PDB file of C-alpha atoms in Angstrom:
ATOM      1  CA  MET Z  78      -4.493  14.416   0.882  1.00  0.00           C
ATOM      2  CA  LYS Z  79      -1.003  13.382  -0.122  1.00  0.00           C
ATOM      3  CA  LEU Z  80       0.468  10.426   1.747  1.00  0.00           C
ATOM      4  CA  ALA Z  81       3.964   9.001   1.847  1.00  0.00           C
ATOM      5  CA  MET Z  82       4.991   5.512   2.894  1.00  0.00           C
ATOM      6  CA  LEU Z  83       8.018   5.265   5.160  1.00  0.00           C
ATOM      7  CA  GLY Z  84       9.253   1.714   4.786  1.00  0.00           C
ATOM      8  CA  ALA Z  85       7.490  -0.704   2.448  1.00  0.00           C
ATOM      9  CA  ALA Z  86       8.688  -4.112   3.662  1.00  0.00           C
ATOM     10  CA  HIS Z  87       5.477  -5.100   5.447  1.00  0.00           C
ATOM     11  CA  VAL Z  88       3.045  -7.498   3.772  1.00  0.00           C
ATOM     12  CA  HIS Z  89       0.261  -4.898   4.082  1.00  0.00           C
ATOM     13  CA  ALA Z  90       2.146  -2.215   2.155  1.00  0.00           C
ATOM     14  CA  SER Z  91       0.835  -3.278  -1.243  1.00  0.00           C
ATOM     15  CA  GLU Z  92      -2.770  -3.422  -0.098  1.00  0.00           C
ATOM     16  CA  TYR Z  93      -2.589  -0.030   1.604  1.00  0.00           C
ATOM     17  CA  VAL Z  94      -1.476   1.731  -1.561  1.00  0.00           C
ATOM     18  CA  GLN Z  95      -4.014  -0.105  -3.695  1.00  0.00           C
ATOM     19  CA  VAL Z  96      -7.013   0.591  -1.466  1.00  0.00           C
ATOM     20  CA  CYS Z  97      -6.052   4.264  -1.330  1.00  0.00           C
ATOM     21  CA  LYS Z  98      -6.580   4.355  -5.093  1.00  0.00           C
ATOM     22  CA  THR Z  99     -10.278   3.745  -4.353  1.00  0.00           C
ATOM     23  CA  ILE Z 100     -10.554   6.626  -1.846  1.00  0.00           C
ATOM     24  CA  PRO Z 101     -11.374  10.008  -3.466  1.00  0.00           C
ATOM     25  CA  ASP Z 102      -8.837  12.797  -3.046  1.00  0.00           C
ATOM     26  CA  VAL Z 103      -6.277  10.562  -1.305  1.00  0.00           C
ATOM     27  CA  GLU Z 104      -3.073   9.339  -2.912  1.00  0.00           C
ATOM     28  CA  PHE Z 105       0.346   7.964  -2.098  1.00  0.00           C
ATOM     29  CA  THR Z 106       2.885  10.150  -3.875  1.00  0.00           C
ATOM     30  CA  GLN Z 107       6.153   8.948  -2.292  1.00  0.00           C
ATOM     31  CA  ILE Z 108       7.249   5.441  -1.322  1.00  0.00           C
ATOM     32  CA  TYR Z 109      10.439   5.082   0.709  1.00  0.00           C
ATOM     33  CA  ASP Z 110      12.341   1.956   1.585  1.00  0.00           C
ATOM     34  CA  ALA Z 111      16.007   1.402   2.345  1.00  0.00           C
ATOM     35  CA  ASN Z 112      15.799  -1.265  -0.356  1.00  0.00           C
ATOM     36  CA  LEU Z 113      15.067   0.765  -3.487  1.00  0.00           C
ATOM     37  CA  GLY Z 114      13.788  -2.329  -5.278  1.00  0.00           C
ATOM     38  CA  THR Z 115      11.104  -2.794  -2.616  1.00  0.00           C
ATOM     39  CA  ALA Z 116      10.141   0.876  -2.881  1.00  0.00           C
ATOM     40  CA  LYS Z 117       9.859   0.614  -6.670  1.00  0.00           C
ATOM     41  CA  ARG Z 118       7.685  -2.515  -6.465  1.00  0.00           C
ATOM     42  CA  ILE Z 119       5.162  -0.802  -4.192  1.00  0.00           C
ATOM     43  CA  ALA Z 120       5.348   2.547  -6.030  1.00  0.00           C
ATOM     44  CA  GLU Z 121       4.400   0.860  -9.302  1.00  0.00           C
ATOM     45  CA  LEU Z 122       1.072  -0.145  -7.749  1.00  0.00           C
ATOM     46  CA  CYS Z 123      -0.011   3.457  -7.195  1.00  0.00           C
ATOM     47  CA  ASP Z 124       1.997   5.530  -9.687  1.00  0.00           C
ATOM     48  CA  ALA Z 125       4.060   7.029  -6.880  1.00  0.00           C
ATOM     49  CA  THR Z 126       7.739   8.004  -6.819  1.00  0.00           C
ATOM     50  CA  ALA Z 127      10.112   5.467  -5.264  1.00  0.00           C
ATOM     51  CA  THR Z 128      13.030   6.621  -3.176  1.00  0.00           C
ATOM     52  CA  ASP Z 129      15.673   5.344  -0.766  1.00  0.00           C
ATOM     53  CA  ASP Z 130      15.923   8.786   0.872  1.00  0.00           C
ATOM     54  CA  PRO Z 131      13.409   9.100   3.752  1.00  0.00           C
ATOM     55  CA  LEU Z 132      13.673  12.898   3.752  1.00  0.00           C
ATOM     56  CA  THR Z 133      11.825  12.922   0.431  1.00  0.00           C
ATOM     57  CA  CYS Z 134       8.758  11.658   2.278  1.00  0.00           C
ATOM     58  CA  LEU Z 135       8.928  14.421   4.874  1.00  0.00           C
ATOM     59  CA  SER Z 136       8.693  17.447   2.569  1.00  0.00           C
ATOM     60  CA  PRO Z 137       6.008  20.128   3.076  1.00  0.00           C
ATOM     61  CA  ALA Z 138       4.032  18.599   0.199  1.00  0.00           C
ATOM     62  CA  ILE Z 139       3.296  15.472   2.265  1.00  0.00           C
ATOM     63  CA  ASP Z 140       0.317  15.639   4.636  1.00  0.00           C
ATOM     64  CA  ALA Z 141       0.798  12.377   6.568  1.00  0.00           C
ATOM     65  CA  VAL Z 142       2.873   9.195   6.509  1.00  0.00           C
ATOM     66  CA  VAL Z 143       2.144   5.483   6.764  1.00  0.00           C
ATOM     67  CA  ILE Z 144       4.946   3.358   8.222  1.00  0.00           C
ATOM     68  CA  CYS Z 145       5.199  -0.182   6.845  1.00  0.00           C
ATOM     69  CA  SER Z 146       8.820  -1.006   7.618  1.00  0.00           C
ATOM     70  CA  GLU Z 147      10.332  -3.922   9.490  1.00  0.00           C
ATOM     71  CA  ASN Z 148       9.311  -3.763  13.156  1.00  0.00           C
ATOM     72  CA  TYR Z 149      12.696  -2.697  14.498  1.00  0.00           C
ATOM     73  CA  ARG Z 150      12.701   0.420  12.263  1.00  0.00           C
ATOM     74  CA  HIS Z 151       9.412   1.790  13.598  1.00  0.00           C
ATOM     75  CA  VAL Z 152      11.206   3.797  16.279  1.00  0.00           C
ATOM     76  CA  GLU Z 153      13.508   5.764  13.988  1.00  0.00           C
ATOM     77  CA  LEU Z 154      10.853   6.331  11.337  1.00  0.00           C
ATOM     78  CA  VAL Z 155       8.156   7.488  13.757  1.00  0.00           C
ATOM     79  CA  GLN Z 156      10.703   9.805  15.361  1.00  0.00           C
ATOM     80  CA  SER Z 157      11.699  11.288  11.996  1.00  0.00           C
ATOM     81  CA  ALA Z 158       8.098  11.794  10.930  1.00  0.00           C
ATOM     82  CA  ALA Z 159       7.097  13.333  14.261  1.00  0.00           C
ATOM     83  CA  LEU Z 160      10.012  15.747  14.244  1.00  0.00           C
ATOM     84  CA  ALA Z 161       8.944  16.787  10.727  1.00  0.00           C
ATOM     85  CA  GLY Z 162       5.431  17.473  12.015  1.00  0.00           C
ATOM     86  CA  LYS Z 163       3.753  14.669  10.060  1.00  0.00           C
ATOM     87  CA  ASP Z 164       0.773  12.748  11.401  1.00  0.00           C
ATOM     88  CA  ILE Z 165       1.463   9.024  11.417  1.00  0.00           C
ATOM     89  CA  LEU Z 166      -0.225   5.669  10.878  1.00  0.00           C
ATOM     90  CA  CYS Z 167       2.253   3.012  12.044  1.00  0.00           C
ATOM     91  CA  GLU Z 168       2.008  -0.716  11.443  1.00  0.00           C
ATOM     92  CA  LYS Z 169       1.714  -2.961  14.466  1.00  0.00           C
ATOM     93  CA  PRO Z 170       3.473  -3.655  16.724  1.00  0.00           C
ATOM     94  CA  LEU Z 171       4.152  -0.014  17.530  1.00  0.00           C
ATOM     95  CA  ALA Z 172       7.562  -1.062  18.862  1.00  0.00           C
ATOM     96  CA  THR Z 173       9.331  -4.250  19.860  1.00  0.00           C
ATOM     97  CA  ASN Z 174       9.707  -3.228  23.509  1.00  0.00           C
ATOM     98  CA  VAL Z 175       7.834  -1.118  26.032  1.00  0.00           C
ATOM     99  CA  ALA Z 176      10.486   1.580  26.479  1.00  0.00           C
ATOM    100  CA  ASP Z 177      10.549   2.394  22.762  1.00  0.00           C
ATOM    101  CA  ALA Z 178       6.757   2.382  22.492  1.00  0.00           C
ATOM    102  CA  GLN Z 179       6.480   4.751  25.449  1.00  0.00           C
ATOM    103  CA  GLU Z 180       9.105   7.045  23.936  1.00  0.00           C
ATOM    104  CA  LEU Z 181       7.139   7.300  20.681  1.00  0.00           C
ATOM    105  CA  VAL Z 182       3.863   8.045  22.460  1.00  0.00           C
ATOM    106  CA  THR Z 183       5.527  10.724  24.587  1.00  0.00           C
ATOM    107  CA  LEU Z 184       7.331  12.319  21.623  1.00  0.00           C
ATOM    108  CA  CYS Z 185       4.224  12.549  19.446  1.00  0.00           C
ATOM    109  CA  SER Z 186       2.185  13.948  22.318  1.00  0.00           C
ATOM    110  CA  ARG Z 187       4.825  16.586  23.058  1.00  0.00           C
ATOM    111  CA  LEU Z 188       5.019  17.631  19.400  1.00  0.00           C
ATOM    112  CA  GLY Z 189       1.260  17.644  18.860  1.00  0.00           C
ATOM    113  CA  VAL Z 190       1.511  14.928  16.194  1.00  0.00           C
ATOM    114  CA  GLN Z 191      -1.253  12.356  15.707  1.00  0.00           C
ATOM    115  CA  LEU Z 192      -0.001   8.774  16.061  1.00  0.00           C
ATOM    116  CA  GLN Z 193      -2.299   5.882  15.136  1.00  0.00           C
ATOM    117  CA  THR Z 194      -1.429   2.206  15.497  1.00  0.00           C
ATOM    118  CA  ALA Z 195      -2.620   0.021  12.604  1.00  0.00           C
ATOM    119  CA  PHE Z 196      -5.192  -2.247  14.232  1.00  0.00           C
ATOM    120  CA  PRO Z 197      -7.642  -2.685  11.338  1.00  0.00           C
ATOM    121  CA  CYS Z 198      -9.587  -5.488  13.025  1.00  0.00           C
ATOM    122  CA  ARG Z 199     -11.480  -2.884  15.059  1.00  0.00           C
ATOM    123  CA  TYR Z 200     -13.060  -1.643  11.825  1.00  0.00           C
ATOM    124  CA  HIS Z 201     -14.499  -5.008  10.807  1.00  0.00           C
ATOM    125  CA  PRO Z 202     -18.331  -5.069  10.934  1.00  0.00           C
ATOM    126  CA  THR Z 203     -18.215  -8.351  12.846  1.00  0.00           C
ATOM    127  CA  ILE Z 204     -16.326  -6.601  15.632  1.00  0.00           C
ATOM    128  CA  ALA Z 205     -18.656  -3.590  15.536  1.00  0.00           C
ATOM    129  CA  ARG Z 206     -21.660  -5.904  15.978  1.00  0.00           C
ATOM    130  CA  THR Z 207     -19.889  -7.837  18.745  1.00  0.00           C
ATOM    131  CA  LYS Z 208     -19.277  -4.590  20.611  1.00  0.00           C
ATOM    132  CA  GLU Z 209     -22.941  -3.644  20.289  1.00  0.00           C
ATOM    133  CA  LEU Z 210     -24.071  -6.979  21.761  1.00  0.00           C
ATOM    134  CA  ILE Z 211     -21.625  -6.736  24.665  1.00  0.00           C
ATOM    135  CA  ASP Z 212     -22.456  -3.103  25.425  1.00  0.00           C
ATOM    136  CA  GLN Z 213     -26.182  -3.907  25.319  1.00  0.00           C
ATOM    137  CA  GLY Z 214     -25.632  -6.581  27.971  1.00  0.00           C
ATOM    138  CA  LEU Z 215     -26.970  -9.462  25.881  1.00  0.00           C
ATOM    139  CA  LEU Z 216     -24.143 -11.738  27.063  1.00  0.00           C
ATOM    140  CA  GLY Z 217     -24.408 -10.602  30.655  1.00  0.00           C
ATOM    141  CA  GLU Z 218     -21.121 -10.382  32.506  1.00  0.00           C
ATOM    142  CA  ILE Z 219     -18.237 -11.650  30.362  1.00  0.00           C
ATOM    143  CA  LEU Z 220     -16.375 -14.377  32.232  1.00  0.00           C
ATOM    144  CA  ALA Z 221     -13.935 -15.878  29.738  1.00  0.00           C
ATOM    145  CA  VAL Z 222     -12.664 -15.645  26.164  1.00  0.00           C
ATOM    146  CA  ARG Z 223     -11.045 -18.309  23.999  1.00  0.00           C
ATOM    147  CA  ALA Z 224      -9.270 -16.675  21.051  1.00  0.00           C
ATOM    148  CA  THR Z 225      -7.053 -17.536  18.099  1.00  0.00           C
ATOM    149  CA  ASN Z 226      -5.000 -15.570  15.631  1.00  0.00           C
ATOM    150  CA  GLN Z 227      -3.368 -18.452  13.835  1.00  0.00           C
ATOM    151  CA  GLY Z 228      -1.792 -18.011  10.433  1.00  0.00           C
ATOM    152  CA  GLN Z 229       0.706 -19.062   7.839  1.00  0.00           C
ATOM    153  CA  ILE Z 230       4.281 -17.992   8.469  1.00  0.00           C
ATOM    154  CA  PRO Z 231       4.800 -14.649   6.664  1.00  0.00           C
ATOM    155  CA  GLY Z 232       8.411 -15.533   5.869  1.00  0.00           C
ATOM    156  CA  GLY Z 233      11.280 -13.150   5.232  1.00  0.00           C
ATOM    157  CA  TRP Z 234      12.122 -10.665   7.957  1.00  0.00           C
ATOM    158  CA  PHE Z 235       9.082 -11.630  10.052  1.00  0.00           C
ATOM    159  CA  ALA Z 236      11.052 -14.639  11.295  1.00  0.00           C
ATOM    160  CA  ASP Z 237      14.247 -12.657  11.910  1.00  0.00           C
ATOM    161  CA  PRO Z 238      14.549 -11.958  15.673  1.00  0.00           C
ATOM    162  CA  LEU Z 239      16.504  -8.749  15.072  1.00  0.00           C
ATOM    163  CA  LEU Z 240      14.247  -7.268  12.392  1.00  0.00           C
ATOM    164  CA  ALA Z 241      10.926  -8.407  13.840  1.00  0.00           C
ATOM    165  CA  GLY Z 242      11.739  -8.414  17.554  1.00  0.00           C
ATOM    166  CA  GLY Z 243      10.254 -11.899  17.889  1.00  0.00           C
ATOM    167  CA  GLY Z 244       8.179 -14.427  16.013  1.00  0.00           C
ATOM    168  CA  ALA Z 245       4.549 -15.508  16.056  1.00  0.00           C
ATOM    169  CA  LEU Z 246       4.005 -14.226  19.589  1.00  0.00           C
ATOM    170  CA  MET Z 247       5.166 -10.748  18.558  1.00  0.00           C
ATOM    171  CA  ASP Z 248       3.321 -10.828  15.232  1.00  0.00           C
ATOM    172  CA  HIS Z 249      -0.113 -12.131  16.168  1.00  0.00           C
ATOM    173  CA  THR Z 250      -0.746 -11.418  19.854  1.00  0.00           C
ATOM    174  CA  VAL Z 251      -1.297  -7.679  19.513  1.00  0.00           C
ATOM    175  CA  HIS Z 252      -4.415  -7.847  17.318  1.00  0.00           C
ATOM    176  CA  VAL Z 253      -6.490  -9.893  19.760  1.00  0.00           C
ATOM    177  CA  VAL Z 254      -5.149  -8.002  22.767  1.00  0.00           C
ATOM    178  CA  ASP Z 255      -6.283  -4.736  21.181  1.00  0.00           C
ATOM    179  CA  LEU Z 256      -9.688  -6.152  20.247  1.00  0.00           C
ATOM    180  CA  LEU Z 257     -10.380  -7.354  23.779  1.00  0.00           C
ATOM    181  CA  ARG Z 258      -9.300  -4.046  25.310  1.00  0.00           C
ATOM    182  CA  PHE Z 259     -11.684  -2.363  22.872  1.00  0.00           C
ATOM    183  CA  LEU Z 260     -14.587  -4.767  23.429  1.00  0.00           C
ATOM    184  CA  LEU Z 261     -14.342  -5.222  27.190  1.00  0.00           C
ATOM    185  CA  HIS Z 262     -13.193  -1.732  28.242  1.00  0.00           C
ATOM    186  CA  ASP Z 263     -10.472  -3.126  30.470  1.00  0.00           C
ATOM    187  CA  GLU Z 264      -6.717  -3.666  30.690  1.00  0.00           C
ATOM    188  CA  PHE Z 265      -4.784  -6.914  30.910  1.00  0.00           C
ATOM    189  CA  ASP Z 266      -3.390  -7.773  34.334  1.00  0.00           C
ATOM    190  CA  SER Z 267      -1.255 -10.922  34.008  1.00  0.00           C
ATOM    191  CA  VAL Z 268      -0.050 -13.520  31.514  1.00  0.00           C
ATOM    192  CA  PHE Z 269       1.452 -16.983  31.519  1.00  0.00           C
ATOM    193  CA  ALA Z 270       2.913 -17.853  28.130  1.00  0.00           C
ATOM    194  CA  TYR Z 271       4.517 -20.791  26.352  1.00  0.00           C
ATOM    195  CA  SER Z 272       6.332 -20.647  23.040  1.00  0.00           C
ATOM    196  CA  ALA Z 273       8.332 -23.006  20.853  1.00  0.00           C
ATOM    197  CA  THR Z 274       9.576 -23.579  17.313  1.00  0.00           C
ATOM    198  CA  ARG Z 275       7.659 -26.606  16.026  1.00  0.00           C
ATOM    199  CA  PHE Z 276       6.485 -26.003  12.466  1.00  0.00           C
ATOM    200  CA  HIS Z 277       9.299 -24.228  10.611  1.00  0.00           C
ATOM    201  CA  ASP Z 278      13.080 -24.008  10.445  1.00  0.00           C
ATOM    202  CA  VAL Z 279      13.356 -20.454  11.790  1.00  0.00           C
ATOM    203  CA  LYS Z 280      15.235 -18.643  14.552  1.00  0.00           C
ATOM    204  CA  THR Z 281      12.081 -17.320  16.229  1.00  0.00           C
ATOM    205  CA  GLU Z 282       9.137 -19.011  17.897  1.00  0.00           C
ATOM    206  CA  ASP Z 283       6.456 -20.108  15.461  1.00  0.00           C
ATOM    207  CA  SER Z 284       3.988 -21.387  18.051  1.00  0.00           C
ATOM    208  CA  ALA Z 285       2.742 -19.984  21.328  1.00  0.00           C
ATOM    209  CA  PHE Z 286      -0.100 -20.189  23.802  1.00  0.00           C
ATOM    210  CA  LEU Z 287      -1.067 -17.452  26.254  1.00  0.00           C
ATOM    211  CA  SER Z 288      -3.267 -17.641  29.319  1.00  0.00           C
ATOM    212  CA  MET Z 289      -4.171 -14.149  30.527  1.00  0.00           C
ATOM    213  CA  THR Z 290      -6.403 -12.319  32.961  1.00  0.00           C
ATOM    214  CA  LEU Z 291      -7.884  -8.849  32.735  1.00  0.00           C
ATOM    215  CA  LYS Z 292      -8.110  -6.566  35.744  1.00  0.00           C
ATOM    216  CA  ASN Z 293     -11.819  -7.346  36.129  1.00  0.00           C
ATOM    217  CA  GLY Z 294     -11.073 -11.084  36.341  1.00  0.00           C
ATOM    218  CA  VAL Z 295     -11.951 -12.162  32.800  1.00  0.00           C
ATOM    219  CA  ILE Z 296      -9.868 -15.194  31.751  1.00  0.00           C
ATOM    220  CA  VAL Z 297      -8.454 -15.189  28.203  1.00  0.00           C
ATOM    221  CA  THR Z 298      -6.602 -17.866  26.251  1.00  0.00           C
ATOM    222  CA  LEU Z 299      -4.953 -17.096  22.924  1.00  0.00           C
ATOM    223  CA  ASP Z 300      -3.199 -19.183  20.298  1.00  0.00           C
ATOM    224  CA  PRO Z 301      -1.191 -16.818  18.017  1.00  0.00           C
ATOM    225  CA  SER Z 302       0.815 -19.542  16.250  1.00  0.00           C
ATOM    226  CA  TRP Z 303       2.065 -19.633  12.675  1.00  0.00           C
ATOM    227  CA  SER Z 304       0.475 -23.065  12.398  1.00  0.00           C
ATOM    228  CA  ARG Z 305      -1.588 -22.896   9.205  1.00  0.00           C
ATOM    229  CA  PRO Z 306      -0.109 -24.882   6.285  1.00  0.00           C
ATOM    230  CA  LEU Z 307       0.610 -23.342   2.888  1.00  0.00           C
ATOM    231  CA  SER Z 308      -2.434 -25.184   1.537  1.00  0.00           C
ATOM    232  CA  TYR Z 309      -4.744 -23.333   3.954  1.00  0.00           C
ATOM    233  CA  PRO Z 310      -7.336 -21.369   1.926  1.00  0.00           C
ATOM    234  CA  THR Z 311      -6.381 -18.029   3.490  1.00  0.00           C
ATOM    235  CA  TRP Z 312      -3.419 -16.744   5.494  1.00  0.00           C
ATOM    236  CA  GLY Z 313      -5.066 -17.530   8.835  1.00  0.00           C
ATOM    237  CA  ASN Z 314      -7.890 -16.583  11.155  1.00  0.00           C
ATOM    238  CA  VAL Z 315      -9.093 -14.335  13.938  1.00  0.00           C
ATOM    239  CA  THR Z 316     -11.676 -15.992  16.177  1.00  0.00           C
ATOM    240  CA  MET Z 317     -13.053 -15.346  19.654  1.00  0.00           C
ATOM    241  CA  GLU Z 318     -15.524 -17.290  21.761  1.00  0.00           C
ATOM    242  CA  LEU Z 319     -16.883 -15.030  24.488  1.00  0.00           C
ATOM    243  CA  VAL Z 320     -18.553 -16.715  27.460  1.00  0.00           C
ATOM    244  CA  GLY Z 321     -20.945 -14.632  29.553  1.00  0.00           C
ATOM    245  CA  THR Z 322     -23.431 -15.215  32.340  1.00  0.00           C
ATOM    246  CA  GLU Z 323     -26.336 -14.825  29.885  1.00  0.00           C
ATOM    247  CA  GLY Z 324     -24.908 -16.547  26.813  1.00  0.00           C
ATOM    248  CA  THR Z 325     -21.943 -17.228  24.556  1.00  0.00           C
ATOM    249  CA  LEU Z 326     -20.894 -15.643  21.287  1.00  0.00           C
ATOM    250  CA  PHE Z 327     -18.559 -17.077  18.652  1.00  0.00           C
ATOM    251  CA  VAL Z 328     -16.854 -14.502  16.422  1.00  0.00           C
ATOM    252  CA  ASP Z 329     -15.132 -15.471  13.163  1.00  0.00           C
ATOM    253  CA  MET Z 330     -13.820 -12.421  11.333  1.00  0.00           C
ATOM    254  CA  PHE Z 331     -12.915 -14.330   8.182  1.00  0.00           C
ATOM    255  CA  SER Z 332     -16.317 -15.911   7.587  1.00  0.00           C
ATOM    256  CA  GLN Z 333     -17.306 -13.442   4.852  1.00  0.00           C
ATOM    257  CA  ASN Z 334     -16.203 -15.608   1.943  1.00  0.00           C
ATOM    258  CA  MET Z 335     -17.170 -17.997  -0.790  1.00  0.00           C
ATOM    259  CA  GLU Z 336     -15.529 -21.407  -1.080  1.00  0.00           C
ATOM    260  CA  PHE Z 337     -13.928 -22.063  -4.460  1.00  0.00           C
ATOM    261  CA  TYR Z 338     -12.788 -25.499  -5.598  1.00  0.00           C
ATOM    262  CA  SER Z 339     -10.740 -25.964  -8.749  1.00  0.00           C
ATOM    263  CA  THR Z 340      -8.855 -28.958 -10.129  1.00  0.00           C
ATOM    264  CA  SER Z 341      -5.725 -27.791  -8.322  1.00  0.00           C
ATOM    265  CA  SER Z 342      -6.716 -25.734  -5.284  1.00  0.00           C
ATOM    266  CA  TYR Z 343      -9.267 -24.784  -2.647  1.00  0.00           C
ATOM    267  CA  GLN Z 344      -9.651 -21.099  -1.798  1.00  0.00           C
ATOM    268  CA  TRP Z 345     -11.734 -18.712   0.240  1.00  0.00           C
ATOM    269  CA  LEU Z 346     -12.766 -15.810  -1.977  1.00  0.00           C
ATOM    270  CA  PRO Z 347     -13.590 -12.888   0.312  1.00  0.00           C
ATOM    271  CA  PHE Z 348     -16.577 -10.786  -0.658  1.00  0.00           C
ATOM    272  CA  GLY Z 349     -16.994  -8.820   2.530  1.00  0.00           C
ATOM    273  CA  THR Z 350     -15.644  -5.645   4.047  1.00  0.00           C
ATOM    274  CA  ASN Z 351     -12.042  -4.563   3.506  1.00  0.00           C
ATOM    275  CA  MET Z 352     -11.067  -3.504   7.030  1.00  0.00           C
ATOM    276  CA  ASN Z 353      -7.764  -1.980   5.846  1.00  0.00           C
ATOM    277  CA  ARG Z 354      -9.720   0.333   3.561  1.00  0.00           C
ATOM    278  CA  LEU Z 355     -12.023   1.364   6.405  1.00  0.00           C
ATOM    279  CA  MET Z 356      -9.020   2.052   8.640  1.00  0.00           C
ATOM    280  CA  LEU Z 357      -7.341   4.263   6.042  1.00  0.00           C
ATOM    281  CA  ILE Z 358     -10.569   6.153   5.314  1.00  0.00           C
ATOM    282  CA  ASP Z 359     -11.090   6.796   9.012  1.00  0.00           C
ATOM    283  CA  PHE Z 360      -7.471   7.882   9.508  1.00  0.00           C
ATOM    284  CA  VAL Z 361      -7.626  10.361   6.621  1.00  0.00           C
ATOM    285  CA  GLU Z 362     -11.069  11.737   7.485  1.00  0.00           C
ATOM    286  CA  ARG Z 363     -10.128  12.363  11.103  1.00  0.00           C
ATOM    287  CA  LEU Z 364      -7.014  14.246  10.029  1.00  0.00           C
ATOM    288  CA  GLN Z 365      -9.003  16.295   7.533  1.00  0.00           C
ATOM    289  CA  GLN Z 366     -11.605  17.141  10.174  1.00  0.00           C
ATOM    290  CA  LYS Z 367      -8.969  17.917  12.826  1.00  0.00           C
ATOM    291  CA  GLN Z 368     -10.277  15.107  15.042  1.00  0.00           C
ATOM    292  CA  PRO Z 369      -8.228  12.736  17.219  1.00  0.00           C
ATOM    293  CA  VAL Z 370      -7.389   9.402  15.584  1.00  0.00           C
ATOM    294  CA  ALA Z 371      -9.495   6.464  16.763  1.00  0.00           C
ATOM    295  CA  ILE Z 372      -6.727   4.013  17.673  1.00  0.00           C
ATOM    296  CA  THR Z 373      -3.849   5.793  19.316  1.00  0.00           C
ATOM    297  CA  GLY Z 374      -0.185   5.215  19.958  1.00  0.00           C
ATOM    298  CA  GLU Z 375      -1.176   4.474  23.542  1.00  0.00           C
ATOM    299  CA  ASP Z 376      -3.293   1.587  22.279  1.00  0.00           C
ATOM    300  CA  GLY Z 377      -0.168   0.282  20.547  1.00  0.00           C
ATOM    301  CA  LEU Z 378       1.781   0.747  23.791  1.00  0.00           C
ATOM    302  CA  ARG Z 379      -0.755  -1.280  25.804  1.00  0.00           C
ATOM    303  CA  ALA Z 380      -0.538  -4.175  23.358  1.00  0.00           C
ATOM    304  CA  THR Z 381       3.264  -4.028  23.485  1.00  0.00           C
ATOM    305  CA  GLU Z 382       3.122  -4.248  27.285  1.00  0.00           C
ATOM    306  CA  VAL Z 383       1.227  -7.543  27.049  1.00  0.00           C
ATOM    307  CA  VAL Z 384       3.678  -8.956  24.511  1.00  0.00           C
ATOM    308  CA  ALA Z 385       6.678  -7.947  26.629  1.00  0.00           C
ATOM    309  CA  ALA Z 386       5.181  -9.633  29.706  1.00  0.00           C
ATOM    310  CA  ALA Z 387       4.444 -12.755  27.648  1.00  0.00           C
ATOM    311  CA  TYR Z 388       8.067 -13.015  26.515  1.00  0.00           C
ATOM    312  CA  LEU Z 389       9.192 -12.559  30.124  1.00  0.00           C
ATOM    313  CA  SER Z 390       6.840 -15.353  31.148  1.00  0.00           C
ATOM    314  CA  VAL Z 391       8.304 -17.632  28.480  1.00  0.00           C
ATOM    315  CA  LYS Z 392      11.816 -16.832  29.703  1.00  0.00           C
ATOM    316  CA  THR Z 393      11.102 -17.323  33.407  1.00  0.00           C
ATOM    317  CA  GLY Z 394       8.408 -20.009  33.239  1.00  0.00           C
ATOM    318  CA  THR Z 395       6.274 -17.955  35.617  1.00  0.00           C
ATOM    319  CA  LEU Z 396       3.055 -15.966  35.664  1.00  0.00           C
ATOM    320  CA  CYS Z 397       4.005 -12.356  34.962  1.00  0.00           C
ATOM    321  CA  SER Z 398       2.169  -9.194  35.908  1.00  0.00           C
ATOM    322  CA  ILE Z 399       1.641  -6.658  33.134  1.00  0.00           C
ATOM    323  CA  THR Z 400       3.075  -3.279  34.020  1.00  0.00           C
ATOM    324  CA  HIS Z 401       1.342  -0.257  32.512  1.00  0.00           C
ATOM    325  CA  VAL Z 402       3.644   2.725  32.142  1.00  0.00           C
TER     326      VAL Z 402
END
């Protein structure tokens, strides 16, 4: 299967092309970015052709595209790929507002194009085991969840309100929202959110705290802040403490690591599962087998709805209902 990358500015772009080198019969052949230098840097990692012409990535020779652009460009690139009949894996967030996300879902559905949102955390074995325990009823009825997706500031366009559509709240909320929808089989109902700029000299929020409820009454708190220092041994974390009537479960997705101490640094050396690799394998195999993708554009839309309501809550200082379109 021949893949093309539409936009290569995202921090995951380099890993996506490198893990595809380990998947048999799958290769990136074209890398597009409006900045040709960025395209060349990523293309060198996988012996692909770099281009600043997106049409090159939409030729009949390309089977599917992966979109790793700045957030605000997702709309135009998904539209172009869909109109060219290409199946799509799009980085999160699917869009920076609900209207755009809904438009992309509707367009791809109308054209019969597969649209997957890049939520690789679902593929992590820790999450798979967590889902098994919940579905088996070992925790009883889930009552509350305390979650974090804290990290280092990614820098660059991620802290540009126009290019990213927001800051830490936009960047880190969607992963945990998607995981809890997946694990608890329910939708979010309301959110009260706080955000501020406390750690870095940027024009977006770098810290936030969300208090949410699901439709079944489960209470969720989430800290998605860019609060980890540069000396932190990895970029951040994804944790969840689930409280049920029959027990509690603490989930730490980044615990598969060895601790390495040198004379100058302390690092976590991961030895466990590469969830990005599993996501790409699943995406490709489902396309090859003519099966629906596992994590849809609608999943990306639902996460965007929560983020939009959180920003409205920050603006108004009130509890905001989450509208599902």
